[in-house]
Each structure stands twice: as structure tokens, then as C-alpha cells.
Amino acid sequence: MSLPLASSFSTSSPLDSHGWDSGWATAFAPYAAQGLVPGRVVRVDRGQCDVATAEGIVRADTAFVTPHDPLRVVCTGDWAAVDPAGASDPRYVRACLPRRTAFARSTSSKRSEGQILAANVDHAVITVSLAVELDLGRIERFLALAWESGAQPTVVLSKADLVPDPVGLSYLVEDVETVAPGVQVLPLSSETGEGLDVLAATIAGGTTVLLGVSGAGKSTLANALVGEEVMGVQAARDIDGKGRHTTTTRNLFVLPGGGVLIDTPGLRGVGLWDAEAGVGQVFAEIEELAGECRFHDCAHESEPGCAVAAAIEDGSLPVRRLESYRKLIRENQRIVAKTDARLRSEILKDWKRIGREGRAAGELKRGGRAR
């Protein structure tokens, strides 16, 4: 059975609508030479996945690409090399192409494992419901993960129709903008259509992942963007605005205006996973101030010449913002230390050094009082 070369997929391919391009075609060339066909994973569940190929959606087994590292398992958004039609029953995913970007978080388990949520994503739309009070700390967490993934984040304030006062809505947008430097913050209502055209234009032509907690309105937004009821929707509880998990798997849909959309289940926990650069991006103003401190290892507490403390003092940097920054930095260090023996050793040495210095200072003080 002769198959077309990978280069023939680079133009006018049925896979273009799923994001296929010349770069993917080049990366796929060795697999084409083996008689495999390319496809994009649109859904994964229980060791099998649905893959969009030139012949349509096919069901494939992932047994041949099930590594021990949970960050390398087949994920929605991956580009895969699949058995050709008639090669086997069931057909198998034989390999996945190297990812350009990957959105990952730490699991809620005590084993400190990472979980891949979506692969090869260009835009990360963080959906925040205006039906409940804004949680700026949670938004900062989502943003850190989004920046770390390599995607461009956008914050969507969903259910904007519940805030009819334009002035009040503008204040909410400003509040989120203060924690989202360099990020578009867009009030949107899937009910009235407000903001939908702007978001559709922003994400057109790329791969977008929808992120947020249960009840944020992701499934309703997915239906509005796709233009049909592709996701079931359940009402959020009136008492706290929380919703049940309408989406239980990650699903990929082609958008009518170009590009694809990955909807994800609501996330109860938003744990960081080796997201130091992402945290730095979210808190860029703090890291910039830290560069102006007198001491390079300044803890931004009581050290002389601390630019961060000065900004807190004059009110240009909110205390909440600094506390959130410290919290995420500490959390990220703990996660990385559990998976990186070298870093864990370095942190332990730092702790011991700080302990020795603290004991020495205490002894000095006690000695001074004795004299």
C-alpha cells in the first residue's frame, strides 16, 4: 500500500482545519516513511483515543505510547502517528510528535506528579465567572501555568450580563488587569453575545484551551464559539456559583472561524508544576523591583535598600500582591524540590545555612546581654 509523502500534507490537507502545517509535516516525515498516517488527538479516555485523520475520526489504542512519566502520555492536542487503515484491529498510536507547547499542572496526589492538560496550544483562555466574587489569587495561578506552557493567556470574565452596571463592570476588569500584566481581559456573555466576536477574532487560526473551575461557564462558551451544542451544560448552584463537572474529558473541536478549541473539565485544584518562569511573568513588576534592591539575595523584608519594601511603603505595590508572589514561589520550589534531587539538596543546604546564621545571631545576642 503506497502512501503520500509527508510533504504532500503541508498544503491543502484535510488536516489543515486541525492545525496541520509544514512544520508538522517535516516532523512527521520519518513516520510517513514507515507507512504511518498523521492525525490529531481530539479525545483520550481509558487507554484509547479518537484521532482526526485525513480519512476522518478513527479510534486508536495508546498501548505503544504509555510511558511511566505522566507528562508524556498521549493527550488531547497531540499530533500522532497512527496505523493506516486496515493495518490492524484495533489501530494503534505508534508515536507522538514533539510538542511545541504543553499545559501542565501538579496533581492533587501526594506523589507530586505532573498532569498534562492540553498539548500544542497557542491560546489559553482562563474563564472566570462574574456570578461569584473574584479570586485574584486563583487567576494568578492560572496565568502562571499559562505563561509557563508557552501559550498566550487571555482572561475571560464570563456571565458579564449579571453585572448590568457598566461602571461596576469596568472596575472588575481593572481589578483583574492589575494581576494580569500583558494579558487581555475581556468581559463576555454567552447569553447576550457580548465580547464573543472579540474573543473569536483573538483565537482564530490557532489552538485554544479553555480553563477554569467548575461553573465558570466554559461549556456554554465552547458551544457559543463552535456555533452548536457540542457540550452539555448544567446550572451552577445559586448558593456559591459552583457547578458540577459538565465536561469530564478534554475534547477538541474545529472552530467555524478557523482554529481549534480544547474544552477541559473544571479544575478543583490549580497546582503549579515547575512554573518559575510563569510566576515571574505574572509578577513582572515585583521581579523588576527586585532587580533594583541593594542586595541580590534580598528577601524583601527588612533589608536596607529594598526596592520592593519601598514600593509597599509608598503604596505602589499592594501587600496582597507580594504575599501571593511569595506563596507561589515557595509552592513552586517545593514541587521542583520533590522531583529534582539536586535542587532539593541546594534548598536543604540553604535551610541549614539560615539555621546556623540564626543560631549564631541568637548566641551573639545572648552573649551581648550577658556582658
CSV table of C-alpha atoms in Angstrom, one decimal:
chain,number,residue,atom,x,y,z
A,1,MET,CA,0.0,0.0,0.0
A,2,SER,CA,1.7,3.2,-1.1
A,3,LEU,CA,1.1,6.4,1.0
A,4,PRO,CA,1.8,10.0,0.0
A,5,LEU,CA,4.9,11.6,1.4
A,6,ALA,CA,4.5,13.9,4.4
A,7,SER,CA,5.3,16.9,2.3
A,8,SER,CA,2.0,16.4,0.5
A,9,PHE,CA,0.2,17.1,3.7
A,10,SER,CA,1.7,20.6,4.0
A,11,THR,CA,-0.7,22.2,1.7
A,12,SER,CA,-4.4,21.6,1.1
A,13,SER,CA,-4.6,18.8,3.6
A,14,PRO,CA,-7.8,17.7,5.2
A,15,LEU,CA,-5.9,18.2,8.4
A,16,ASP,CA,-5.4,21.9,7.9
A,17,SER,CA,-8.5,22.7,9.8
A,18,HIS,CA,-7.0,20.9,12.8
A,19,GLY,CA,-3.7,23.0,12.7
A,20,TRP,CA,-1.6,20.9,10.4
A,21,ASP,CA,1.3,22.9,8.8
A,22,SER,CA,4.6,22.5,7.0
A,23,GLY,CA,6.4,22.2,10.3
A,24,TRP,CA,4.3,19.3,11.5
A,25,ALA,CA,4.7,17.7,8.0
A,26,THR,CA,8.5,17.9,8.3
A,27,ALA,CA,8.5,16.4,11.8
A,28,PHE,CA,6.2,13.6,10.6
A,29,ALA,CA,8.4,12.6,7.5
A,30,PRO,CA,10.2,9.7,9.3
A,31,TYR,CA,6.8,8.2,10.3
A,32,ALA,CA,5.4,8.6,6.8
A,33,ALA,CA,8.3,6.6,5.5
A,34,GLN,CA,7.2,3.8,7.8
A,35,GLY,CA,3.7,3.8,6.3
A,36,LEU,CA,2.0,5.5,9.2
A,37,VAL,CA,-0.5,8.3,8.8
A,38,PRO,CA,-0.8,11.6,10.8
A,39,GLY,CA,-3.7,12.7,12.9
A,40,ARG,CA,-4.5,15.0,15.8
A,41,VAL,CA,-5.8,13.6,19.1
A,42,VAL,CA,-9.2,15.0,19.8
A,43,ARG,CA,-10.2,12.9,22.9
A,44,VAL,CA,-8.5,10.5,25.2
A,45,ASP,CA,-10.1,8.0,27.6
A,46,ARG,CA,-9.2,4.7,29.2
A,47,GLY,CA,-6.1,3.9,27.1
A,48,GLN,CA,-7.8,4.8,23.8
A,49,CYS,CA,-8.2,8.0,21.9
A,50,ASP,CA,-10.1,9.5,19.0
A,51,VAL,CA,-7.8,10.8,16.3
A,52,ALA,CA,-8.7,13.2,13.4
A,53,THR,CA,-7.0,11.9,10.3
A,54,ALA,CA,-7.4,12.6,6.6
A,55,GLU,CA,-9.9,9.8,6.4
A,56,GLY,CA,-11.9,11.1,9.3
A,57,ILE,CA,-12.1,10.3,13.1
A,58,VAL,CA,-10.5,6.9,13.9
A,59,ARG,CA,-10.3,5.1,17.2
A,60,ALA,CA,-6.8,4.1,18.3
A,61,ASP,CA,-5.2,2.3,21.2
A,62,THR,CA,-2.4,4.1,23.1
A,63,ALA,CA,-0.7,1.0,24.5
A,64,PHE,CA,2.5,1.5,22.5
A,65,VAL,CA,3.0,5.1,23.8
A,66,THR,CA,2.2,4.7,27.5
A,67,PRO,CA,5.4,6.0,29.3
A,68,HIS,CA,6.0,6.0,33.0
A,69,ASP,CA,6.2,9.8,33.0
A,70,PRO,CA,2.6,11.1,33.3
A,71,LEU,CA,3.6,14.2,31.4
A,72,ARG,CA,4.4,12.2,28.3
A,73,VAL,CA,1.2,10.3,27.9
A,74,VAL,CA,-1.0,10.8,24.9
A,75,CYS,CA,-3.0,14.0,25.4
A,76,THR,CA,-5.7,15.9,23.6
A,77,GLY,CA,-4.0,18.2,21.1
A,78,ASP,CA,-1.1,15.9,20.4
A,79,TRP,CA,-0.1,15.1,16.8
A,80,ALA,CA,0.1,11.3,16.4
A,81,ALA,CA,1.5,8.7,14.0
A,82,VAL,CA,-1.3,6.1,13.6
A,83,ASP,CA,-1.5,2.8,11.8
A,84,PRO,CA,-3.0,3.1,8.3
A,85,ALA,CA,-6.5,1.8,7.6
A,86,GLY,CA,-6.6,-2.0,7.6
A,87,ALA,CA,-3.3,-2.4,9.2
A,88,SER,CA,-4.6,-3.8,12.5
A,89,ASP,CA,-7.7,-4.1,14.6
A,90,PRO,CA,-7.6,-2.1,16.8
A,91,ARG,CA,-5.4,0.5,15.2
A,92,TYR,CA,-2.6,1.9,17.4
A,93,VAL,CA,-0.9,5.2,18.0
A,94,ARG,CA,2.7,4.4,17.3
A,95,ALA,CA,4.3,7.7,18.3
A,96,CYS,CA,3.5,11.4,19.1
A,97,LEU,CA,5.4,14.3,17.5
A,98,PRO,CA,7.4,16.5,19.9
A,99,ARG,CA,5.1,19.1,21.5
A,100,ARG,CA,5.5,22.8,20.7
A,101,THR,CA,3.8,23.8,23.9
A,102,ALA,CA,2.1,21.9,26.8
A,103,PHE,CA,-0.2,23.0,29.6
A,104,ALA,CA,0.6,21.0,32.8
A,105,ARG,CA,-0.2,21.3,36.5
A,106,SER,CA,0.6,19.2,39.5
A,107,THR,CA,-1.9,16.6,40.6
A,108,SER,CA,-3.7,16.7,43.9
A,109,SER,CA,-2.0,13.4,44.9
A,110,LYS,CA,0.9,13.3,47.4
A,111,ARG,CA,3.2,11.8,44.9
A,112,SER,CA,3.9,15.2,43.3
A,113,GLU,CA,3.2,14.1,39.8
A,114,GLY,CA,2.5,16.4,36.9
A,115,GLN,CA,-0.6,16.1,34.8
A,116,ILE,CA,-0.7,17.2,31.1
A,117,LEU,CA,-4.0,19.0,30.3
A,118,ALA,CA,-3.5,20.0,26.7
A,119,ALA,CA,-0.8,19.9,24.1
A,120,ASN,CA,0.3,22.2,21.2
A,121,VAL,CA,-1.8,25.1,22.5
A,122,ASP,CA,-1.4,28.7,21.2
A,123,HIS,CA,-4.0,30.4,23.4
A,124,ALA,CA,-5.1,29.7,26.9
A,125,VAL,CA,-8.5,31.3,27.8
A,126,ILE,CA,-8.9,31.5,31.5
A,127,THR,CA,-12.6,31.6,32.2
A,128,VAL,CA,-13.7,33.4,35.4
A,129,SER,CA,-17.3,33.7,36.4
A,130,LEU,CA,-18.7,37.1,37.5
A,131,ALA,CA,-21.5,35.2,39.2
A,132,VAL,CA,-19.2,34.9,42.3
A,133,GLU,CA,-16.6,37.1,43.9
A,134,LEU,CA,-13.3,37.4,42.0
A,135,ASP,CA,-10.5,35.3,43.3
A,136,LEU,CA,-7.4,37.2,42.2
A,137,GLY,CA,-5.0,34.6,43.7
A,138,ARG,CA,-6.6,31.8,41.6
A,139,ILE,CA,-6.3,33.9,38.5
A,140,GLU,CA,-2.6,34.5,39.2
A,141,ARG,CA,-2.2,30.7,39.4
A,142,PHE,CA,-3.9,30.0,36.1
A,143,LEU,CA,-1.8,32.8,34.5
A,144,ALA,CA,1.4,31.4,35.8
A,145,LEU,CA,0.6,27.9,34.3
A,146,ALA,CA,-0.5,29.5,31.1
A,147,TRP,CA,2.7,31.6,30.6
A,148,GLU,CA,4.8,28.6,31.6
A,149,SER,CA,3.1,26.4,28.9
A,150,GLY,CA,4.2,28.7,26.1
A,151,ALA,CA,0.6,29.8,25.2
A,152,GLN,CA,-0.7,33.4,25.2
A,153,PRO,CA,-3.2,33.8,28.0
A,154,THR,CA,-6.5,35.7,27.8
A,155,VAL,CA,-8.8,36.2,30.8
A,156,VAL,CA,-12.5,36.0,30.0
A,157,LEU,CA,-14.9,37.4,32.6
A,158,SER,CA,-17.9,35.2,31.8
A,159,LYS,CA,-21.5,35.9,32.7
A,160,ALA,CA,-21.0,39.6,32.2
A,161,ASP,CA,-24.7,40.0,31.8
A,162,LEU,CA,-25.0,39.5,35.6
A,163,VAL,CA,-23.2,42.9,36.1
A,164,PRO,CA,-25.5,45.3,34.2
A,165,ASP,CA,-23.8,48.4,35.7
A,166,PRO,CA,-21.1,49.4,33.1
A,167,VAL,CA,-19.1,51.3,35.8
A,168,GLY,CA,-19.1,48.3,38.2
A,169,LEU,CA,-18.1,46.0,35.3
A,170,SER,CA,-15.2,48.3,34.4
A,171,TYR,CA,-13.9,48.2,38.0
A,172,LEU,CA,-14.0,44.4,37.9
A,173,VAL,CA,-12.0,44.4,34.7
A,174,GLU,CA,-9.5,46.9,36.2
A,175,ASP,CA,-9.1,44.6,39.2
A,176,VAL,CA,-8.2,41.7,37.0
A,177,GLU,CA,-5.9,43.8,34.8
A,178,THR,CA,-3.8,44.6,37.9
A,179,VAL,CA,-2.9,40.9,38.3
A,180,ALA,CA,-2.6,40.2,34.6
A,181,PRO,CA,0.1,42.3,33.1
A,182,GLY,CA,0.4,41.9,29.3
A,183,VAL,CA,-2.9,39.9,29.2
A,184,GLN,CA,-6.2,40.8,27.5
A,185,VAL,CA,-9.1,40.9,30.0
A,186,LEU,CA,-12.4,40.5,28.2
A,187,PRO,CA,-15.9,40.7,29.8
A,188,LEU,CA,-18.1,38.3,27.9
A,189,SER,CA,-21.6,37.0,28.0
A,190,SER,CA,-22.6,33.8,26.1
A,191,GLU,CA,-26.2,34.7,26.7
A,192,THR,CA,-26.1,38.2,25.0
A,193,GLY,CA,-23.1,37.6,22.8
A,194,GLU,CA,-21.2,40.5,24.3
A,195,GLY,CA,-17.5,40.0,23.7
A,196,LEU,CA,-17.8,36.8,21.6
A,197,ASP,CA,-16.7,38.4,18.4
A,198,VAL,CA,-13.7,39.9,20.0
A,199,LEU,CA,-12.7,36.5,21.5
A,200,ALA,CA,-13.3,34.6,18.3
A,201,ALA,CA,-11.0,37.0,16.4
A,202,THR,CA,-8.3,36.7,19.1
A,203,ILE,CA,-8.1,33.0,19.0
A,204,ALA,CA,-8.8,32.4,15.2
A,205,GLY,CA,-6.3,30.3,13.4
A,206,GLY,CA,-4.6,28.7,16.4
A,207,THR,CA,-5.3,26.1,19.1
A,208,THR,CA,-7.1,27.4,22.2
A,209,VAL,CA,-7.6,25.7,25.5
A,210,LEU,CA,-10.5,26.7,27.8
A,211,LEU,CA,-9.5,26.7,31.5
A,212,GLY,CA,-11.4,27.4,34.7
A,213,VAL,CA,-13.2,26.0,37.7
A,214,SER,CA,-16.5,24.2,37.5
A,215,GLY,CA,-19.3,26.6,37.0
A,216,ALA,CA,-17.2,29.2,35.2
A,217,GLY,CA,-19.2,28.8,32.0
A,218,LYS,CA,-16.6,27.0,29.9
A,219,SER,CA,-19.0,24.6,28.2
A,220,THR,CA,-21.5,27.4,27.4
A,221,LEU,CA,-18.7,29.4,26.0
A,222,ALA,CA,-17.5,26.4,24.0
A,223,ASN,CA,-20.9,25.9,22.5
A,224,ALA,CA,-21.1,29.7,21.6
A,225,LEU,CA,-17.7,29.6,19.9
A,226,VAL,CA,-18.3,26.4,18.0
A,227,GLY,CA,-21.8,27.5,17.0
A,228,GLU,CA,-23.6,24.4,18.1
A,229,GLU,CA,-24.4,22.4,21.2
A,230,VAL,CA,-21.2,20.3,21.4
A,231,MET,CA,-21.1,20.3,25.2
A,232,GLY,CA,-23.8,19.6,27.8
A,233,VAL,CA,-24.4,22.4,30.2
A,234,GLN,CA,-25.6,22.3,33.8
A,235,ALA,CA,-26.7,25.2,36.0
A,236,ALA,CA,-24.4,26.4,38.8
A,237,ARG,CA,-25.6,26.3,42.4
A,238,ASP,CA,-27.1,29.6,43.4
A,239,ILE,CA,-25.6,29.5,46.9
A,240,ASP,CA,-22.0,29.7,45.8
A,241,GLY,CA,-21.9,29.7,42.0
A,242,LYS,CA,-20.2,26.4,41.8
A,243,GLY,CA,-21.0,23.9,39.1
A,244,ARG,CA,-20.9,20.2,38.6
A,245,HIS,CA,-18.4,18.8,36.1
A,246,THR,CA,-20.3,19.0,32.8
A,247,THR,CA,-17.1,18.2,31.0
A,248,THR,CA,-15.4,15.0,32.1
A,249,THR,CA,-12.8,14.7,29.3
A,250,ARG,CA,-10.8,17.0,27.2
A,251,ASN,CA,-12.3,17.4,23.8
A,252,LEU,CA,-11.1,19.2,20.7
A,253,PHE,CA,-13.4,20.9,18.2
A,254,VAL,CA,-12.9,22.8,14.9
A,255,LEU,CA,-14.0,26.4,15.1
A,256,PRO,CA,-16.0,27.9,12.2
A,257,GLY,CA,-13.8,30.9,12.0
A,258,GLY,CA,-10.6,28.9,11.9
A,259,GLY,CA,-8.6,27.2,14.6
A,260,VAL,CA,-9.5,24.5,17.1
A,261,LEU,CA,-10.8,24.6,20.7
A,262,ILE,CA,-10.0,22.2,23.5
A,263,ASP,CA,-12.5,22.2,26.4
A,264,THR,CA,-11.3,20.9,29.7
A,265,PRO,CA,-13.0,19.7,32.9
A,266,GLY,CA,-13.4,22.2,35.7
A,267,LEU,CA,-10.3,22.2,37.8
A,268,ARG,CA,-10.7,21.9,41.6
A,269,GLY,CA,-7.0,22.5,42.2
A,270,VAL,CA,-4.6,24.6,40.3
A,271,GLY,CA,-1.2,23.4,41.5
A,272,LEU,CA,1.9,24.7,39.9
A,273,TRP,CA,4.3,22.4,38.1
A,274,ASP,CA,7.8,23.8,37.6
A,275,ALA,CA,6.4,27.2,36.7
A,276,GLU,CA,9.2,29.5,37.8
A,277,ALA,CA,9.2,31.5,34.6
A,278,GLY,CA,5.4,31.7,34.5
A,279,VAL,CA,5.3,33.1,38.1
A,280,GLY,CA,8.0,35.6,37.1
A,281,GLN,CA,5.9,36.7,34.1
A,282,VAL,CA,2.7,37.1,36.2
A,283,PHE,CA,4.6,39.2,38.8
A,284,ALA,CA,6.8,41.0,36.4
A,285,GLU,CA,6.6,44.3,38.4
A,286,ILE,CA,7.9,42.6,41.5
A,287,GLU,CA,10.8,40.9,39.8
A,288,GLU,CA,11.7,44.2,38.1
A,289,LEU,CA,11.7,45.9,41.5
A,290,ALA,CA,13.8,43.1,43.0
A,291,GLY,CA,16.5,43.9,40.4
A,292,GLU,CA,16.8,47.3,42.0
A,293,CYS,CA,17.3,46.1,45.5
A,294,ARG,CA,20.7,46.8,47.1
A,295,PHE,CA,21.4,43.1,47.8
A,296,HIS,CA,20.9,40.4,45.1
A,297,ASP,CA,19.6,37.9,47.6
A,298,CYS,CA,17.2,40.4,49.2
A,299,ALA,CA,14.3,38.7,51.0
A,300,HIS,CA,12.2,41.9,50.7
A,301,GLU,CA,11.5,42.1,54.4
A,302,SER,CA,13.7,44.4,56.5
A,303,GLU,CA,16.9,44.7,54.4
A,304,PRO,CA,18.2,48.2,53.7
A,305,GLY,CA,17.9,49.5,50.2
A,306,CYS,CA,15.0,47.1,49.3
A,307,ALA,CA,13.1,48.5,46.4
A,308,VAL,CA,10.2,46.0,46.9
A,309,ALA,CA,9.7,47.2,50.5
A,310,ALA,CA,9.8,50.8,49.4
A,311,ALA,CA,7.1,50.1,46.9
A,312,ILE,CA,5.0,48.5,49.6
A,313,GLU,CA,5.6,51.5,51.8
A,314,ASP,CA,4.6,54.1,49.2
A,315,GLY,CA,1.5,52.1,48.2
A,316,SER,CA,2.6,51.4,44.6
A,317,LEU,CA,2.7,47.6,45.3
A,318,PRO,CA,-0.2,46.0,47.1
A,319,VAL,CA,0.7,43.8,50.1
A,320,ARG,CA,-1.6,41.1,48.8
A,321,ARG,CA,0.3,41.0,45.5
A,322,LEU,CA,3.6,40.5,47.3
A,323,GLU,CA,2.2,37.8,49.6
A,324,SER,CA,0.7,36.0,46.6
A,325,TYR,CA,4.1,36.1,44.8
A,326,ARG,CA,5.9,34.7,47.8
A,327,LYS,CA,3.3,31.9,48.2
A,328,LEU,CA,3.6,30.8,44.6
A,329,ILE,CA,7.4,30.9,44.6
A,330,ARG,CA,7.5,28.8,47.8
A,331,GLU,CA,5.0,26.3,46.4
A,332,ASN,CA,6.9,26.0,43.1
A,333,GLN,CA,10.2,25.4,44.9
A,334,ARG,CA,8.6,22.6,47.0
A,335,ILE,CA,7.2,20.9,43.8
A,336,VAL,CA,10.5,21.2,42.0
A,337,ALA,CA,12.5,20.0,45.0
A,338,LYS,CA,10.4,16.9,45.2
A,339,THR,CA,11.3,16.0,41.6
A,340,ASP,CA,14.8,17.4,41.4
A,341,ALA,CA,17.3,15.8,43.8
A,342,ARG,CA,20.0,18.4,43.1
A,343,LEU,CA,17.7,21.4,43.8
A,344,ARG,CA,16.3,19.6,46.8
A,345,SER,CA,19.9,19.3,48.2
A,346,GLU,CA,20.6,23.0,47.4
A,347,ILE,CA,17.4,24.1,49.2
A,348,LEU,CA,18.3,21.9,52.2
A,349,LYS,CA,21.8,23.5,52.3
A,350,ASP,CA,20.2,26.9,52.3
A,351,TRP,CA,17.9,26.0,55.1
A,352,LYS,CA,20.8,24.7,57.2
A,353,ARG,CA,22.8,27.8,56.5
A,354,ILE,CA,19.9,30.1,57.5
A,355,GLY,CA,19.5,27.9,60.6
A,356,ARG,CA,23.2,28.3,61.5
A,357,GLU,CA,23.1,32.0,61.0
A,358,GLY,CA,20.0,32.3,63.1
A,359,ARG,CA,21.5,30.3,65.9
A,360,ALA,CA,24.8,32.3,65.7
A,361,ALA,CA,22.8,35.6,65.8
A,362,GLY,CA,20.8,34.3,68.8
A,363,GLU,CA,24.0,33.3,70.7
A,364,LEU,CA,25.5,36.7,69.9
A,365,LYS,CA,22.5,38.5,71.3
A,366,ARG,CA,22.5,36.3,74.4
A,367,GLY,CA,26.2,36.9,74.9
A,368,GLY,CA,25.7,40.7,74.5
A,369,ARG,CA,23.1,40.7,77.2
A,370,ALA,CA,25.4,38.7,79.5
A,371,ARG,CA,28.0,41.4,79.2
